[in-house]
DNA sequence: CCGATATTTCAGAAAATACTGAAATAACAG
DNA sequence: CTGTTATTTCAGTATTTTCTGAAATATCGG
């Protein structure tokens, strides 16, 4: 590995982190390298910097492309492929969340819906279905919310995030102004501390 | 594997999904089984139902405990350990997010802070640091927001999520009432559609 | 303390995943 | 079409991870 120390630290860290998510070390390192790089890199650049085989880089880049996490570019008079990450880090977050949703949440929701259609054959299955219903409703709530957030402009999204707990006060005001609108989400207050 | 079909479908799915997250198939299956079960299960129950070795179950349960994802209980006159998941699914979500933050986000934030302290030795390192600063600020924004959300009662949290895009309208109202308070987050409006 | 039962540990086997080098394919310039 | 350069594929190898069975440890009742 042939990198300035500061960059190497980050690249190694992301290699390890990659393992915690579904991606392997090399893919994590390639992405980290591209993220930090000021200019697009070609496969040979990456080979030299990370010290892995050309074929490994090829497969890693293919995987990153399948995640829509890297952009393929070309330089005039150079027919090698150059890769880069979006300049806008929020765009990266959006893509990441979108892809993970596509691969993890959506298939799970599909499966839950299928299983919830079936007739339970015992008390055990009936309870299991009730549990799956809870999970289904939770996932649906979260994905609906996510769809809304994804639709917001980044500026608005950031504003919202920065609001943090203050949002609670705004909700209090809203409740006082329109007491009916949120009431259906309220159960008996026995759980309130 | 010795399970009612409906439950087996779910358990197998979560076993596979587990691989996408950092956990292995067996751990995913154990968790799915406990999640669906109406009553706490002991290790031997799990062995019979999943058809894996006793030692594998032991290690899987240990891992789930290290994630705070299962509760250990005892029955009177029975000295075996019984395991269950929280009844409240929102509690599960909270724990899951908290633990993933602890293992993935926090160490990354620590590393980013360390690296950002160092003096860049070249233009390349300077650019890399700027990039890491962006990531650091993003993570900090998200973790601050998350801390706020974690503090909310579940009812409030759900209310907030259900609000979805409507929040935007409330923000518009807020902006009209208190034009100053959110203004610092606004840049020039050239990006507005 | 003893015997019975429950759980954990751990070395090695089995399985899954990552990685490489070599060959195949593709894309282009002349 | 031919030679050159870029990229991909893939079979085999290396590495890592998961899983098991056996042994060790722990806990309890008597």
Tab-separated table of C-alpha atoms (C1' of nucleotides) in Angstrom:
chain	number	residue	atom	x	y	z
A	1	UNK	CA	0.000	0.000	0.000
A	2	UNK	CA	1.432	3.274	-1.175
A	3	UNK	CA	-0.401	6.195	0.398
A	4	UNK	CA	0.264	9.320	2.459
A	5	UNK	CA	-0.150	8.369	6.148
A	6	UNK	CA	-3.241	10.484	6.719
A	7	UNK	CA	-5.016	8.953	3.776
A	8	UNK	CA	-3.845	5.460	4.588
A	9	UNK	CA	-5.374	5.631	8.066
A	10	UNK	CA	-8.737	6.477	6.621
A	11	UNK	CA	-8.541	3.906	3.840
A	12	UNK	CA	-7.599	1.108	6.232
A	13	UNK	CA	-10.389	2.067	8.590
A	14	UNK	CA	-12.969	1.944	5.845
A	15	UNK	CA	-11.643	-1.364	4.673
A	16	UNK	CA	-12.338	-2.808	8.096
A	17	UNK	CA	-15.677	-1.065	8.391
A	18	UNK	CA	-16.694	-2.473	5.040
A	19	UNK	CA	-16.642	-5.931	6.569
A	20	UNK	CA	-19.311	-4.900	9.069
A	21	UNK	CA	-21.534	-3.933	6.216
A	22	UNK	CA	-21.951	-6.425	3.425
A	23	UNK	CA	-18.930	-5.272	1.433
A	24	UNK	CA	-15.430	-6.681	1.508
A	25	UNK	CA	-12.238	-4.980	2.542
A	26	UNK	CA	-10.985	-4.124	-0.935
A	27	UNK	CA	-14.271	-2.567	-1.980
A	28	UNK	CA	-14.278	-0.447	1.160
A	29	UNK	CA	-10.724	0.676	0.511
A	30	UNK	CA	-11.409	1.543	-3.100
A	31	UNK	CA	-14.366	3.613	-2.108
A	32	UNK	CA	-12.481	5.407	0.643
A	33	UNK	CA	-9.683	6.192	-1.787
A	34	UNK	CA	-12.035	7.607	-4.382
A	35	UNK	CA	-13.902	9.571	-1.757
A	36	UNK	CA	-10.731	11.306	-0.620
A	37	UNK	CA	-9.233	11.782	-4.038
A	38	UNK	CA	-9.338	15.241	-5.566
A	39	UNK	CA	-9.534	13.823	-9.043
A	40	UNK	CA	-10.947	10.718	-10.738
A	41	UNK	CA	-8.730	7.637	-10.623
A	42	UNK	CA	-8.331	4.810	-13.092
A	43	UNK	CA	-7.989	1.172	-12.180
A	44	UNK	CA	-4.219	1.181	-12.474
A	45	UNK	CA	-3.964	4.136	-10.085
A	46	UNK	CA	-5.935	2.160	-7.551
A	47	UNK	CA	-3.813	-0.954	-8.026
A	48	UNK	CA	-0.671	1.031	-7.305
A	49	UNK	CA	-2.058	2.814	-4.292
A	50	UNK	CA	-3.750	-0.115	-2.596
A	51	UNK	CA	-1.331	-2.818	-3.674
A	52	UNK	CA	-3.984	-5.310	-4.735
A	53	UNK	CA	-4.377	-7.181	-7.991
A	54	UNK	CA	-5.792	-5.637	-11.109
A	55	UNK	CA	-8.596	-8.156	-11.240
A	56	UNK	CA	-9.563	-7.465	-7.667
A	57	UNK	CA	-9.877	-3.774	-8.470
A	58	UNK	CA	-11.934	-4.582	-11.518
A	59	UNK	CA	-14.375	-6.613	-9.454
A	60	UNK	CA	-14.468	-4.024	-6.701
A	61	UNK	CA	-15.285	-1.242	-9.121
A	62	UNK	CA	-17.974	-3.350	-10.701
A	63	UNK	CA	-19.544	-3.837	-7.292
A	64	UNK	CA	-19.387	-0.141	-6.487
A	65	UNK	CA	-21.040	0.608	-9.795
A	66	UNK	CA	-23.814	-1.833	-9.025
A	67	UNK	CA	-24.413	0.225	-5.875
A	68	UNK	CA	-24.423	3.439	-7.918
A	69	UNK	CA	-21.735	4.668	-5.574
A	70	UNK	CA	-19.170	5.649	-8.189
A	71	UNK	CA	-19.382	7.611	-11.375
A	72	UNK	CA	-17.570	6.460	-14.513
A	73	UNK	CA	-15.859	9.199	-16.493
A	74	UNK	CA	-13.474	9.612	-19.402
A	75	UNK	CA	-10.658	11.989	-20.155
A	76	UNK	CA	-10.156	13.291	-23.695
A	77	UNK	CA	-7.533	11.292	-25.544
A	78	UNK	CA	-7.401	8.593	-22.867
A	79	UNK	CA	-9.508	5.522	-23.214
A	80	UNK	CA	-9.090	4.250	-19.684
A	81	UNK	CA	-12.066	4.388	-17.319
A	82	UNK	CA	-11.828	6.946	-14.535
A	83	UNK	CA	-13.893	6.717	-11.376
A	84	UNK	CA	-15.003	9.245	-8.813
A	85	UNK	CA	-17.525	9.797	-6.046
A	86	UNK	CA	-20.066	12.631	-6.056
A	87	UNK	CA	-18.768	15.946	-4.742
A	88	UNK	CA	-21.938	16.369	-2.749
A	89	UNK	CA	-21.690	14.152	0.295
A	90	UNK	CA	-25.450	14.281	0.814
A	91	UNK	CA	-25.865	12.716	-2.572
A	92	UNK	CA	-23.716	9.859	-1.333
A	93	UNK	CA	-25.896	9.395	1.727
A	94	UNK	CA	-29.023	9.417	-0.387
A	95	UNK	CA	-27.663	6.774	-2.727
A	96	UNK	CA	-26.428	4.607	0.126
A	97	UNK	CA	-29.748	4.637	1.933
A	98	UNK	CA	-31.672	4.082	-1.277
A	99	UNK	CA	-29.592	1.070	-2.245
A	100	UNK	CA	-29.708	-0.502	1.173
A	101	UNK	CA	-33.443	-0.051	1.238
A	102	UNK	CA	-33.701	-1.700	-2.160
A	103	UNK	CA	-31.637	-4.688	-1.090
A	104	UNK	CA	-32.739	-5.182	2.485
A	105	UNK	CA	-36.000	-3.503	3.340
A	106	UNK	CA	-37.984	-3.986	0.154
A	107	UNK	CA	-37.446	-7.754	-0.114
A	108	UNK	CA	-38.292	-8.112	3.563
A	109	UNK	CA	-41.493	-6.136	3.151
A	110	UNK	CA	-42.442	-8.319	0.208
A	111	UNK	CA	-41.848	-11.459	2.210
A	112	UNK	CA	-43.798	-10.129	5.180
A	113	UNK	CA	-46.761	-9.301	2.981
A	114	UNK	CA	-46.727	-12.767	1.481
A	115	UNK	CA	-46.570	-14.514	4.829
A	116	UNK	CA	-49.282	-12.284	6.278
A	117	UNK	CA	-51.647	-13.439	3.532
A	118	UNK	CA	-51.431	-17.049	4.658
A	119	UNK	CA	-53.799	-18.727	7.049
A	120	UNK	CA	-52.178	-19.557	10.401
A	121	UNK	CA	-52.479	-23.265	11.222
A	122	UNK	CA	-51.969	-23.007	14.958
A	123	UNK	CA	-51.878	-20.639	17.895
A	124	UNK	CA	-48.115	-20.465	17.518
A	125	UNK	CA	-48.409	-19.362	13.909
A	126	UNK	CA	-51.107	-16.899	14.817
A	127	UNK	CA	-48.835	-15.234	17.330
A	128	UNK	CA	-45.944	-15.259	14.880
A	129	UNK	CA	-48.108	-13.546	12.304
A	130	UNK	CA	-49.109	-10.859	14.777
A	131	UNK	CA	-45.429	-10.240	15.383
A	132	UNK	CA	-44.740	-10.044	11.670
A	133	UNK	CA	-47.604	-7.630	11.305
A	134	UNK	CA	-45.928	-5.374	13.859
A	135	UNK	CA	-42.695	-5.535	11.921
A	136	UNK	CA	-44.462	-4.921	8.649
A	137	UNK	CA	-46.225	-1.841	9.968
A	138	UNK	CA	-43.010	-0.519	11.428
A	139	UNK	CA	-41.118	-0.972	8.171
A	140	UNK	CA	-43.915	0.651	6.259
A	141	UNK	CA	-43.956	3.633	8.562
A	142	UNK	CA	-40.208	4.031	8.211
A	143	UNK	CA	-40.146	3.659	4.447
A	144	UNK	CA	-42.984	6.125	4.020
A	145	UNK	CA	-41.139	8.595	6.182
A	146	UNK	CA	-37.963	7.920	4.275
A	147	UNK	CA	-39.685	8.537	0.948
A	148	UNK	CA	-40.750	11.933	2.235
A	149	UNK	CA	-37.266	12.808	3.422
A	150	UNK	CA	-35.724	11.671	0.161
A	151	UNK	CA	-38.023	14.093	-1.618
A	152	UNK	CA	-36.832	17.097	0.387
A	153	UNK	CA	-34.122	19.349	-0.922
A	154	UNK	CA	-30.890	18.895	0.952
A	155	UNK	CA	-31.100	22.338	2.482
A	156	UNK	CA	-34.497	21.613	3.892
A	157	UNK	CA	-33.403	18.227	5.131
A	158	UNK	CA	-30.427	19.723	6.944
A	159	UNK	CA	-32.614	22.397	8.436
A	160	UNK	CA	-34.951	19.730	9.711
A	161	UNK	CA	-32.156	17.676	11.211
A	162	UNK	CA	-30.668	20.690	12.914
A	163	UNK	CA	-33.999	21.445	14.455
A	164	UNK	CA	-33.628	18.332	16.576
A	165	UNK	CA	-35.615	18.338	19.794
A	166	UNK	CA	-36.953	21.766	19.063
A	167	UNK	CA	-39.324	19.986	16.786
A	168	UNK	CA	-41.097	18.763	19.862
A	169	UNK	CA	-42.008	22.287	20.825
A	170	UNK	CA	-43.309	22.982	17.374
A	171	UNK	CA	-45.456	19.876	17.653
A	172	UNK	CA	-46.778	21.090	20.970
A	173	UNK	CA	-47.830	24.301	19.304
A	174	UNK	CA	-49.388	22.365	16.458
A	175	UNK	CA	-51.324	20.190	18.898
A	176	UNK	CA	-52.645	23.206	20.646
A	177	UNK	CA	-53.711	24.744	17.362
A	178	UNK	CA	-55.145	21.549	15.842
A	179	UNK	CA	-55.874	19.173	18.725
A	180	UNK	CA	-57.640	16.575	16.560
A	181	UNK	CA	-54.971	15.928	13.946
A	182	UNK	CA	-52.508	13.982	16.029
A	183	UNK	CA	-54.967	12.402	18.429
A	184	UNK	CA	-55.420	9.144	16.550
A	185	UNK	CA	-51.802	8.271	17.241
A	186	UNK	CA	-52.329	8.517	20.957
A	187	UNK	CA	-53.247	5.485	22.985
A	188	UNK	CA	-54.239	5.434	26.619
A	189	UNK	CA	-51.628	7.233	28.619
A	190	UNK	CA	-50.756	4.265	30.871
A	191	UNK	CA	-47.312	4.047	29.309
A	192	UNK	CA	-46.513	7.679	29.862
A	193	UNK	CA	-43.967	8.067	32.554
B	1	UNK	CA	-34.966	-27.455	10.896
B	2	UNK	CA	-38.222	-28.213	12.613
B	3	UNK	CA	-40.606	-25.279	12.292
B	4	UNK	CA	-44.120	-24.468	11.082
B	5	UNK	CA	-43.843	-23.343	7.437
B	6	UNK	CA	-44.867	-19.767	8.068
B	7	UNK	CA	-42.271	-19.353	10.775
B	8	UNK	CA	-39.608	-21.178	8.814
B	9	UNK	CA	-39.967	-18.779	5.891
B	10	UNK	CA	-39.316	-15.832	8.150
B	11	UNK	CA	-36.452	-17.491	10.015
B	12	UNK	CA	-34.660	-18.470	6.805
B	13	UNK	CA	-35.081	-14.985	5.399
B	14	UNK	CA	-33.562	-13.407	8.472
B	15	UNK	CA	-30.733	-15.864	8.406
B	16	UNK	CA	-29.840	-14.683	4.915
B	17	UNK	CA	-30.390	-11.038	5.784
B	18	UNK	CA	-28.085	-11.408	8.748
B	19	UNK	CA	-25.211	-11.979	6.351
B	20	UNK	CA	-25.784	-8.557	4.817
B	21	UNK	CA	-25.397	-7.003	8.213
B	22	UNK	CA	-22.433	-8.042	10.266
B	23	UNK	CA	-24.086	-11.078	11.818
B	24	UNK	CA	-23.967	-14.670	10.658
B	25	UNK	CA	-26.783	-16.874	9.521
B	26	UNK	CA	-27.286	-18.734	12.774
B	27	UNK	CA	-27.414	-15.563	14.844
B	28	UNK	CA	-29.987	-14.122	12.468
B	29	UNK	CA	-32.073	-17.266	12.692
B	30	UNK	CA	-31.939	-17.394	16.464
B	31	UNK	CA	-33.051	-13.825	16.681
B	32	UNK	CA	-35.885	-14.325	14.215
B	33	UNK	CA	-37.059	-17.342	16.163
B	34	UNK	CA	-37.053	-15.496	19.464
B	35	UNK	CA	-38.762	-12.528	17.901
B	36	UNK	CA	-41.661	-14.650	16.684
B	37	UNK	CA	-41.914	-16.841	19.747
B	38	UNK	CA	-44.745	-16.209	22.162
B	39	UNK	CA	-42.675	-17.369	25.084
B	40	UNK	CA	-39.004	-17.392	26.083
B	41	UNK	CA	-36.924	-20.254	24.676
B	42	UNK	CA	-33.945	-22.069	26.153
B	43	UNK	CA	-30.881	-23.127	24.219
B	44	UNK	CA	-32.071	-26.678	23.764
B	45	UNK	CA	-35.381	-25.453	22.283
B	46	UNK	CA	-33.421	-23.472	19.745
B	47	UNK	CA	-31.152	-26.403	18.908
B	48	UNK	CA	-34.190	-28.570	18.157
B	49	UNK	CA	-35.982	-25.988	16.106
B	50	UNK	CA	-33.071	-24.775	14.027
B	51	UNK	CA	-31.153	-28.031	13.829
B	52	UNK	CA	-27.758	-26.549	14.646
B	53	UNK	CA	-25.254	-27.582	17.268
B	54	UNK	CA	-25.573	-26.700	20.905
B	55	UNK	CA	-22.279	-24.851	20.883
B	56	UNK	CA	-23.334	-22.797	17.890
B	57	UNK	CA	-26.451	-21.713	19.729
B	58	UNK	CA	-24.407	-20.881	22.777
B	59	UNK	CA	-22.130	-18.610	20.769
B	60	UNK	CA	-25.041	-17.079	18.915
B	61	UNK	CA	-26.847	-16.220	22.122
B	62	UNK	CA	-23.702	-14.751	23.543
B	63	UNK	CA	-23.402	-12.503	20.528
B	64	UNK	CA	-27.030	-11.428	20.745
B	65	UNK	CA	-26.510	-10.623	24.403
B	66	UNK	CA	-23.485	-8.518	23.571
B	67	UNK	CA	-25.794	-6.537	21.292
B	68	UNK	CA	-28.367	-6.217	24.092
B	69	UNK	CA	-30.861	-7.695	21.685
B	70	UNK	CA	-32.107	-10.504	23.911
B	71	UNK	CA	-33.214	-10.652	27.494
B	72	UNK	CA	-32.111	-13.471	29.766
B	73	UNK	CA	-34.800	-14.850	32.053
B	74	UNK	CA	-35.381	-17.738	34.437
B	75	UNK	CA	-38.360	-19.875	35.237
B	76	UNK	CA	-38.990	-20.948	38.825
B	77	UNK	CA	-37.648	-24.422	39.494
B	78	UNK	CA	-35.746	-24.534	36.206
B	79	UNK	CA	-32.157	-23.498	36.102
B	80	UNK	CA	-31.824	-23.295	32.355
B	81	UNK	CA	-31.459	-19.874	30.744
B	82	UNK	CA	-34.455	-18.644	28.797
B	83	UNK	CA	-34.193	-15.945	26.168
B	84	UNK	CA	-36.689	-13.541	24.681
B	85	UNK	CA	-36.896	-10.296	22.714
B	86	UNK	CA	-38.658	-7.182	24.003
B	87	UNK	CA	-42.400	-7.114	23.399
B	88	UNK	CA	-42.125	-3.525	22.268
B	89	UNK	CA	-40.759	-3.521	18.732
B	90	UNK	CA	-39.730	0.098	19.034
B	91	UNK	CA	-37.464	-0.867	21.868
B	92	UNK	CA	-35.796	-3.305	19.498
B	93	UNK	CA	-35.257	-0.588	16.931
B	94	UNK	CA	-33.789	1.723	19.530
B	95	UNK	CA	-31.358	-0.907	20.733
B	96	UNK	CA	-30.359	-1.868	17.227
B	97	UNK	CA	-29.620	1.682	16.183
B	98	UNK	CA	-27.822	2.425	19.427
B	99	UNK	CA	-25.552	-0.596	19.113
B	100	UNK	CA	-24.750	0.011	15.479
B	101	UNK	CA	-23.911	3.588	16.278
B	102	UNK	CA	-21.638	2.437	19.059
B	103	UNK	CA	-19.795	-0.017	16.834
B	104	UNK	CA	-19.680	1.833	13.540
B	105	UNK	CA	-20.300	5.526	13.841
B	106	UNK	CA	-18.543	6.353	17.095
B	107	UNK	CA	-15.205	4.738	16.221
B	108	UNK	CA	-15.309	6.420	12.834
B	109	UNK	CA	-15.981	9.804	14.397
B	110	UNK	CA	-13.061	9.251	16.758
B	111	UNK	CA	-10.756	8.387	13.896
B	112	UNK	CA	-11.916	11.358	11.853
B	113	UNK	CA	-11.238	13.722	14.745
B	114	UNK	CA	-7.765	12.309	15.183
B	115	UNK	CA	-6.881	12.597	11.546
B	116	UNK	CA	-8.300	16.108	11.329
B	117	UNK	CA	-5.896	17.203	14.063
B	118	UNK	CA	-2.882	16.322	11.978
B	119	UNK	CA	-0.993	18.697	9.732
B	120	UNK	CA	-1.428	17.907	6.041
B	121	UNK	CA	1.911	17.390	4.309
B	122	UNK	CA	0.776	18.004	0.749
B	123	UNK	CA	-2.013	19.386	-1.376
B	124	UNK	CA	-3.362	15.871	-1.713
B	125	UNK	CA	-3.569	15.448	2.034
B	126	UNK	CA	-5.121	18.851	2.403
B	127	UNK	CA	-7.895	17.929	0.031
B	128	UNK	CA	-8.367	14.583	1.755
B	129	UNK	CA	-8.725	16.345	5.078
B	130	UNK	CA	-11.339	18.691	3.682
B	131	UNK	CA	-13.260	15.659	2.551
B	132	UNK	CA	-12.954	14.044	5.950
B	133	UNK	CA	-14.159	17.256	7.539
B	134	UNK	CA	-17.290	17.040	5.420
B	135	UNK	CA	-17.842	13.491	6.548
B	136	UNK	CA	-17.170	14.389	10.152
B	137	UNK	CA	-19.680	17.226	10.101
B	138	UNK	CA	-22.260	15.045	8.445
B	139	UNK	CA	-21.845	12.284	11.013
B	140	UNK	CA	-22.026	14.780	13.819
B	141	UNK	CA	-25.207	16.288	12.469
B	142	UNK	CA	-26.763	12.862	12.171
B	143	UNK	CA	-25.694	11.666	15.596
B	144	UNK	CA	-26.942	14.851	17.235
B	145	UNK	CA	-30.259	14.440	15.509
B	146	UNK	CA	-30.338	10.803	16.491
B	147	UNK	CA	-29.667	11.655	20.141
B	148	UNK	CA	-32.677	13.931	20.065
B	149	UNK	CA	-34.887	11.293	18.505
B	150	UNK	CA	-33.727	8.663	20.967
B	151	UNK	CA	-34.838	10.959	23.757
B	152	UNK	CA	-38.391	11.247	22.456
B	153	UNK	CA	-41.131	9.000	23.777
B	154	UNK	CA	-42.172	6.431	21.225
B	155	UNK	CA	-45.579	8.004	20.781
B	156	UNK	CA	-44.026	11.312	19.939
B	157	UNK	CA	-41.535	9.694	17.617
B	158	UNK	CA	-44.265	7.880	15.729
B	159	UNK	CA	-46.296	11.045	15.514
B	160	UNK	CA	-43.300	12.790	14.034
B	161	UNK	CA	-42.647	10.074	11.505
B	162	UNK	CA	-46.271	9.986	10.425
B	163	UNK	CA	-46.133	13.690	9.847
B	164	UNK	CA	-43.811	13.045	6.933
B	165	UNK	CA	-43.797	15.761	4.313
B	166	UNK	CA	-46.365	17.728	6.212
B	167	UNK	CA	-43.469	18.796	8.350
B	168	UNK	CA	-42.383	20.947	5.471
B	169	UNK	CA	-45.551	22.970	5.694
B	170	UNK	CA	-45.113	23.405	9.408
B	171	UNK	CA	-41.613	24.638	8.764
B	172	UNK	CA	-42.945	27.099	6.240
B	173	UNK	CA	-45.310	28.419	8.877
B	174	UNK	CA	-42.518	28.563	11.390
B	175	UNK	CA	-40.312	30.457	8.938
B	176	UNK	CA	-43.038	32.959	8.353
B	177	UNK	CA	-43.530	33.421	12.073
B	178	UNK	CA	-39.828	33.485	13.005
B	179	UNK	CA	-37.915	34.339	9.840
B	180	UNK	CA	-34.578	34.644	11.622
B	181	UNK	CA	-34.337	31.293	13.366
B	182	UNK	CA	-33.705	29.028	10.411
B	183	UNK	CA	-32.084	31.554	8.148
B	184	UNK	CA	-28.511	30.699	8.986
B	185	UNK	CA	-28.985	27.327	7.366
B	186	UNK	CA	-30.008	28.915	4.124
B	187	UNK	CA	-27.514	29.713	1.474
B	188	UNK	CA	-28.229	31.604	-1.701
B	189	UNK	CA	-31.318	30.227	-3.332
B	190	UNK	CA	-29.615	29.278	-6.619
B	191	UNK	CA	-30.258	25.603	-5.885
B	192	UNK	CA	-33.944	26.064	-5.261
B	193	UNK	CA	-36.020	24.610	-8.009
C	1	DC	C1'	-18.311	-33.223	48.601
C	2	DC	C1'	-20.839	-35.758	44.825
C	3	DG	C1'	-23.564	-36.411	40.913
C	4	DA	C1'	-26.471	-34.345	37.674
C	5	DT	C1'	-27.474	-30.778	34.582
C	6	DA	C1'	-26.404	-26.482	32.080
C	7	DT	C1'	-23.266	-23.649	29.708
C	8	DT	C1'	-18.918	-22.218	27.658
C	9	DT	C1'	-14.641	-22.817	25.427
C	10	DC	C1'	-11.840	-24.110	21.830
C	11	DA	C1'	-9.227	-26.852	18.347
C	12	DG	C1'	-10.036	-28.487	14.171
C	13	DA	C1'	-13.276	-29.443	10.131
C	14	DA	C1'	-16.282	-27.510	6.830
C	15	DA	C1'	-18.044	-23.866	4.262
C	16	DA	C1'	-18.013	-19.434	2.396
C	17	DT	C1'	-15.640	-15.549	0.670
C	18	DA	C1'	-11.923	-12.939	-1.180
C	19	DC	C1'	-8.098	-12.647	-4.125
C	20	DT	C1'	-4.837	-13.687	-7.806
C	21	DG	C1'	-2.776	-14.665	-12.315
C	22	DA	C1'	-3.684	-16.074	-16.707
C	23	DA	C1'	-6.539	-16.180	-20.441
C	24	DA	C1'	-10.386	-14.221	-22.891
C	25	DT	C1'	-12.758	-10.396	-24.526
C	26	DA	C1'	-13.400	-5.720	-25.946
C	27	DA	C1'	-12.280	-1.379	-27.951
C	28	DC	C1'	-9.690	1.321	-30.457
C	29	DA	C1'	-5.862	3.427	-33.829
C	30	DG	C1'	-3.773	2.970	-37.783
D	1	DC	C1'	-7.277	-6.600	-40.496
D	2	DT	C1'	-3.528	-6.195	-37.021
D	3	DG	C1'	-1.318	-4.789	-33.019
D	4	DT	C1'	-1.902	-2.398	-28.788
D	5	DT	C1'	-4.062	-1.260	-24.678
D	6	DA	C1'	-7.912	-1.662	-21.361
D	7	DT	C1'	-11.075	-4.449	-18.979
D	8	DT	C1'	-13.430	-8.657	-17.559
D	9	DT	C1'	-13.881	-13.367	-16.529
D	10	DC	C1'	-12.836	-17.315	-14.138
D	11	DA	C1'	-10.537	-21.459	-12.230
D	12	DG	C1'	-7.763	-22.307	-8.654
D	13	DT	C1'	-5.700	-20.830	-4.228
D	14	DA	C1'	-5.602	-18.403	-0.004
D	15	DT	C1'	-7.895	-16.524	3.714
D	16	DT	C1'	-11.602	-15.857	6.745
D	17	DT	C1'	-15.618	-17.187	8.912
D	18	DT	C1'	-18.745	-20.408	10.640
D	19	DC	C1'	-19.821	-24.507	12.781
D	20	DT	C1'	-19.159	-28.794	15.350
D	21	DG	C1'	-17.959	-32.224	18.905
D	22	DA	C1'	-15.421	-32.965	22.824
D	23	DA	C1'	-13.651	-31.372	26.879
D	24	DA	C1'	-13.691	-27.978	30.473
D	25	DT	C1'	-16.119	-25.167	33.547
D	26	DA	C1'	-19.968	-23.666	36.266
D	27	DT	C1'	-24.031	-24.259	39.116
D	28	DC	C1'	-27.038	-26.406	41.832
D	29	DG	C1'	-29.561	-29.940	45.043
D	30	DG	C1'	-28.820	-32.923	48.316
